GROMACS .gro file of C-alpha atoms in nm:
model
  196
    1MET     CA    1   0.000   0.000   0.000
    2LYS     CA    2   0.137   0.340  -0.100
    3THR     CA    3   0.196   0.586   0.181
    4ALA     CA    4   0.064   0.935   0.119
    5ALA     CA    5   0.322   1.211   0.101
    6PRO     CA    6   0.335   1.432   0.410
    7PRO     CA    7   0.165   1.770   0.387
    8THR     CA    8   0.372   2.070   0.282
    9VAL     CA    9   0.460   2.302   0.569
   10VAL     CA   10   0.386   2.665   0.482
   11ILE     CA   11   0.539   2.919   0.718
   12VAL     CA   12   0.343   3.242   0.765
   13PRO     CA   13   0.559   3.511   0.932
   14GLY     CA   14   0.432   3.824   1.101
   15LEU     CA   15   0.472   4.182   0.979
   16ARG     CA   16   0.829   4.243   1.095
   17ASP     CA   17   1.149   4.196   0.895
   18HIS     CA   18   1.283   3.851   0.806
   19LEU     CA   19   1.526   3.742   1.080
   20PRO     CA   20   1.768   3.451   1.022
   21GLU     CA   21   1.768   3.372   1.397
   22HIS     CA   22   1.387   3.348   1.422
   23TRP     CA   23   1.250   2.999   1.496
   24GLN     CA   24   1.031   3.012   1.182
   25THR     CA   25   1.334   3.081   0.962
   26ARG     CA   26   1.532   2.801   1.124
   27LEU     CA   27   1.237   2.565   1.098
   28GLY     CA   28   1.191   2.643   0.729
   29ASP     CA   29   1.558   2.561   0.671
   30GLN     CA   30   1.526   2.226   0.854
   31LEU     CA   31   1.202   2.087   0.709
   32PRO     CA   32   1.229   1.933   0.362
   33GLY     CA   33   0.999   2.100   0.112
   34ALA     CA   34   0.881   2.373   0.352
   35ARG     CA   35   0.766   2.696   0.191
   36THR     CA   36   0.771   3.043   0.347
   37VAL     CA   37   0.549   3.338   0.263
   38PRO     CA   38   0.807   3.602   0.164
   39PRO     CA   39   0.810   3.942   0.335
   40LEU     CA   40   0.633   4.211   0.137
   41GLU     CA   41   0.838   4.487  -0.020
   42THR     CA   42   0.541   4.728  -0.021
   43ASP     CA   43   0.202   4.740   0.152
   44ARG     CA   44   0.343   4.540   0.441
   45LEU     CA   45   0.066   4.656   0.674
   46SER     CA   46  -0.210   4.571   0.424
   47ARG     CA   47  -0.416   4.272   0.536
   48ASP     CA   48  -0.525   4.207   0.178
   49ALA     CA   49  -0.166   4.210   0.051
   50GLN     CA   50  -0.062   3.966   0.326
   51ILE     CA   51  -0.354   3.736   0.243
   52ALA     CA   52  -0.266   3.751  -0.129
   53ALA     CA   53   0.097   3.659  -0.049
   54LEU     CA   54  -0.019   3.355   0.153
   55ASP     CA   55  -0.262   3.257  -0.120
   56GLN     CA   56   0.013   3.281  -0.384
   57VAL     CA   57   0.240   3.042  -0.193
   58LEU     CA   58  -0.046   2.798  -0.134
   59SER     CA   59  -0.138   2.805  -0.504
   60GLU     CA   60   0.207   2.657  -0.574
   61VAL     CA   61   0.159   2.371  -0.327
   62THR     CA   62   0.021   2.039  -0.449
   63GLY     CA   63  -0.180   1.843  -0.193
   64PRO     CA   64  -0.256   1.930   0.168
   65ALA     CA   65  -0.063   2.185   0.372
   66VAL     CA   66   0.007   2.258   0.737
   67LEU     CA   67   0.031   2.630   0.814
   68VAL     CA   68   0.282   2.747   1.074
   69ALA     CA   69   0.201   3.106   1.165
   70HIS     CA   70   0.351   3.345   1.417
   71SER     CA   71   0.233   3.683   1.548
   72ALA     CA   72   0.041   3.878   1.282
   73GLY     CA   73   0.090   3.576   1.054
   74VAL     CA   74  -0.172   3.408   1.274
   75LEU     CA   75  -0.419   3.685   1.192
   76THR     CA   76  -0.326   3.666   0.822
   77THR     CA   77  -0.410   3.293   0.841
   78VAL     CA   78  -0.740   3.351   1.020
   79HIS     CA   79  -0.851   3.625   0.778
   80TRP     CA   80  -0.743   3.406   0.481
   81ALA     CA   81  -0.943   3.110   0.618
   82GLN     CA   82  -1.265   3.315   0.617
   83ARG     CA   83  -1.258   3.343   0.237
   84GLN     CA   84  -1.073   3.035   0.107
   85HIS     CA   85  -1.170   2.671   0.071
   86ARG     CA   86  -0.836   2.503   0.007
   87MET     CA   87  -0.738   2.175   0.177
   88ILE     CA   88  -0.548   2.266   0.493
   89GLN     CA   89  -0.455   1.975   0.715
   90GLY     CA   90  -0.399   2.195   1.018
   91ALA     CA   91  -0.246   2.516   1.150
   92LEU     CA   92  -0.002   2.592   1.430
   93LEU     CA   93  -0.084   2.945   1.546
   94ALA     CA   94   0.189   3.082   1.772
   95THR     CA   95   0.149   3.389   1.993
   96PRO     CA   96  -0.118   3.584   1.804
   97PRO     CA   97  -0.123   3.956   1.887
   98ASP     CA   98  -0.438   4.117   2.021
   99PHE     CA   99  -0.521   4.370   1.750
  100ASP     CA  100  -0.849   4.459   1.924
  101THR     CA  101  -0.651   4.620   2.210
  102PRO     CA  102  -0.396   4.903   2.167
  103LEU     CA  103  -0.042   4.767   2.119
  104PRO     CA  104   0.273   4.904   2.285
  105ALA     CA  105   0.451   5.209   2.144
  106GLY     CA  106   0.629   5.139   1.816
  107TYR     CA  107   0.356   4.909   1.684
  108PRO     CA  108   0.065   5.003   1.455
  109THR     CA  109  -0.210   5.204   1.618
  110PRO     CA  110  -0.571   5.079   1.637
  111GLU     CA  111  -0.659   5.327   1.359
  112GLU     CA  112  -0.379   5.200   1.132
  113LEU     CA  113  -0.488   4.841   1.190
  114ARG     CA  114  -0.853   4.924   1.119
  115ARG     CA  115  -0.767   5.123   0.808
  116ASN     CA  116  -0.559   4.832   0.675
  117GLY     CA  117  -0.835   4.577   0.733
  118TRP     CA  118  -0.704   4.386   1.035
  119THR     CA  119  -0.990   4.464   1.272
  120PRO     CA  120  -1.222   4.336   1.382
  121VAL     CA  121  -1.036   4.007   1.417
  122PRO     CA  122  -1.248   3.716   1.287
  123ARG     CA  123  -1.389   3.499   1.564
  124ALA     CA  124  -1.560   3.228   1.353
  125PRO     CA  125  -1.440   2.867   1.394
  126LEU     CA  126  -1.158   2.775   1.158
  127PRO     CA  127  -1.240   2.518   0.890
  128PHE     CA  128  -0.936   2.303   0.979
  129PRO     CA  129  -0.775   2.167   1.299
  130SER     CA  130  -0.556   2.418   1.478
  131ILE     CA  131  -0.337   2.465   1.782
  132VAL     CA  132  -0.290   2.807   1.943
  133ALA     CA  133   0.036   2.832   2.137
  134ALA     CA  134   0.009   3.121   2.383
  135SER     CA  135   0.255   3.298   2.610
  136THR     CA  136   0.163   3.404   2.962
  137ASN     CA  137   0.367   3.726   2.935
  138ASP     CA  138   0.335   3.830   2.571
  139PRO     CA  139   0.361   4.210   2.547
  140LEU     CA  140   0.132   4.201   2.240
  141ALA     CA  141  -0.156   4.000   2.391
  142GLY     CA  142  -0.281   3.901   2.733
  143PHE     CA  143  -0.320   3.527   2.788
  144PRO     CA  144  -0.697   3.547   2.861
  145ARG     CA  145  -0.753   3.732   2.530
  146VAL     CA  146  -0.557   3.470   2.334
  147ALA     CA  147  -0.741   3.190   2.516
  148ALA     CA  148  -1.071   3.349   2.407
  149LEU     CA  149  -0.952   3.363   2.045
  150ALA     CA  150  -0.849   2.997   2.060
  151ARG     CA  151  -1.190   2.902   2.197
  152ASP     CA  152  -1.374   3.098   1.928
  153TRP     CA  153  -1.155   2.953   1.650
  154GLY     CA  154  -1.212   2.598   1.780
  155SER     CA  155  -0.838   2.561   1.844
  156ARG     CA  156  -0.660   2.355   2.105
  157LEU     CA  157  -0.481   2.595   2.342
  158ILE     CA  158  -0.128   2.527   2.464
  159ASP     CA  159   0.012   2.734   2.751
  160LEU     CA  160   0.380   2.797   2.668
  161GLY     CA  161   0.447   2.974   2.997
  162PRO     CA  162   0.641   3.304   3.011
  163VAL     CA  163   0.805   3.309   2.664
  164GLY     CA  164   0.737   3.674   2.575
  165HIS     CA  165   0.639   3.699   2.209
  166LEU     CA  166   0.833   3.378   2.125
  167ASN     CA  167   1.082   3.566   1.910
  168PRO     CA  168   1.454   3.649   1.917
  169ALA     CA  169   1.387   3.964   2.125
  170ALA     CA  170   1.243   3.734   2.393
  171GLY     CA  171   1.545   3.500   2.367
  172TYR     CA  172   1.392   3.243   2.131
  173GLY     CA  173   1.578   3.135   1.822
  174ASP     CA  174   1.480   2.770   1.816
  175TRP     CA  175   1.140   2.653   1.939
  176PRO     CA  176   1.198   2.280   2.009
  177GLN     CA  177   0.827   2.204   2.057
  178ALA     CA  178   0.729   2.323   1.707
  179PRO     CA  179   0.828   2.012   1.505
  180ASP     CA  180   0.625   1.782   1.731
  181LEU     CA  181   0.318   2.006   1.704
  182ILE     CA  182   0.356   2.021   1.326
  183ARG     CA  183   0.383   1.643   1.306
  184GLU     CA  184   0.068   1.613   1.518
  185LEU     CA  185  -0.123   1.843   1.282
  186GLY     CA  186   0.015   1.668   0.974
  187ARG     CA  187  -0.097   1.324   1.083
  188PRO     CA  188  -0.415   1.196   0.919
  189ALA     CA  189  -0.677   1.117   1.182
  190THR     CA  190  -0.703   0.761   1.052
  191VAL     CA  191  -0.329   0.688   1.055
  192ALA     CA  192  -0.195   0.759   1.401
  193GLY     CA  193   0.178   0.753   1.452
  194ARG     CA  194   0.287   0.821   1.094
  195GLY     CA  195   0.624   0.993   1.091
  196TRP     CA  196   0.772   1.233   0.840
   0.00000   0.00000   0.00000
């Protein structure tokens, strides 16, 4: 019996610059066949441009995909899911920001986020399995707010503890838990234990 090929991992970064030391970058370099949504040269704050960039990468993927999103990439994924009907095997949604609450200085204002289409954040259940990995001390989102998003999206919530925004600024290059969570999402429900 022929074994199905594993799903393609598609990495969905946030709005900040590409960082070689970020766990998503390192993960993309380690996983065979992984694809990354490239950073936008223009219209970086545009929700529609971010969604189009994700859609472009997915249009080049044959078969199912597992999305691995971080920060605003989570919200790109959630907005994209409201309008698309492509086969997604699952999504790992790490430390989503709370765009419905003012962010710290240096980040987009509520007005900028609204004007660029990010708010209100969709709260409808996602049409694919998902895991939300939340930090208890994320400067961009309180844990209770992220837990409420996970509940509304129908996601399984994982408490990562005090990991900040799970980025290099918080001391995280590698995220050792990510590959196991991706494998879990990439496993067909009928074939438990299949490895990559």
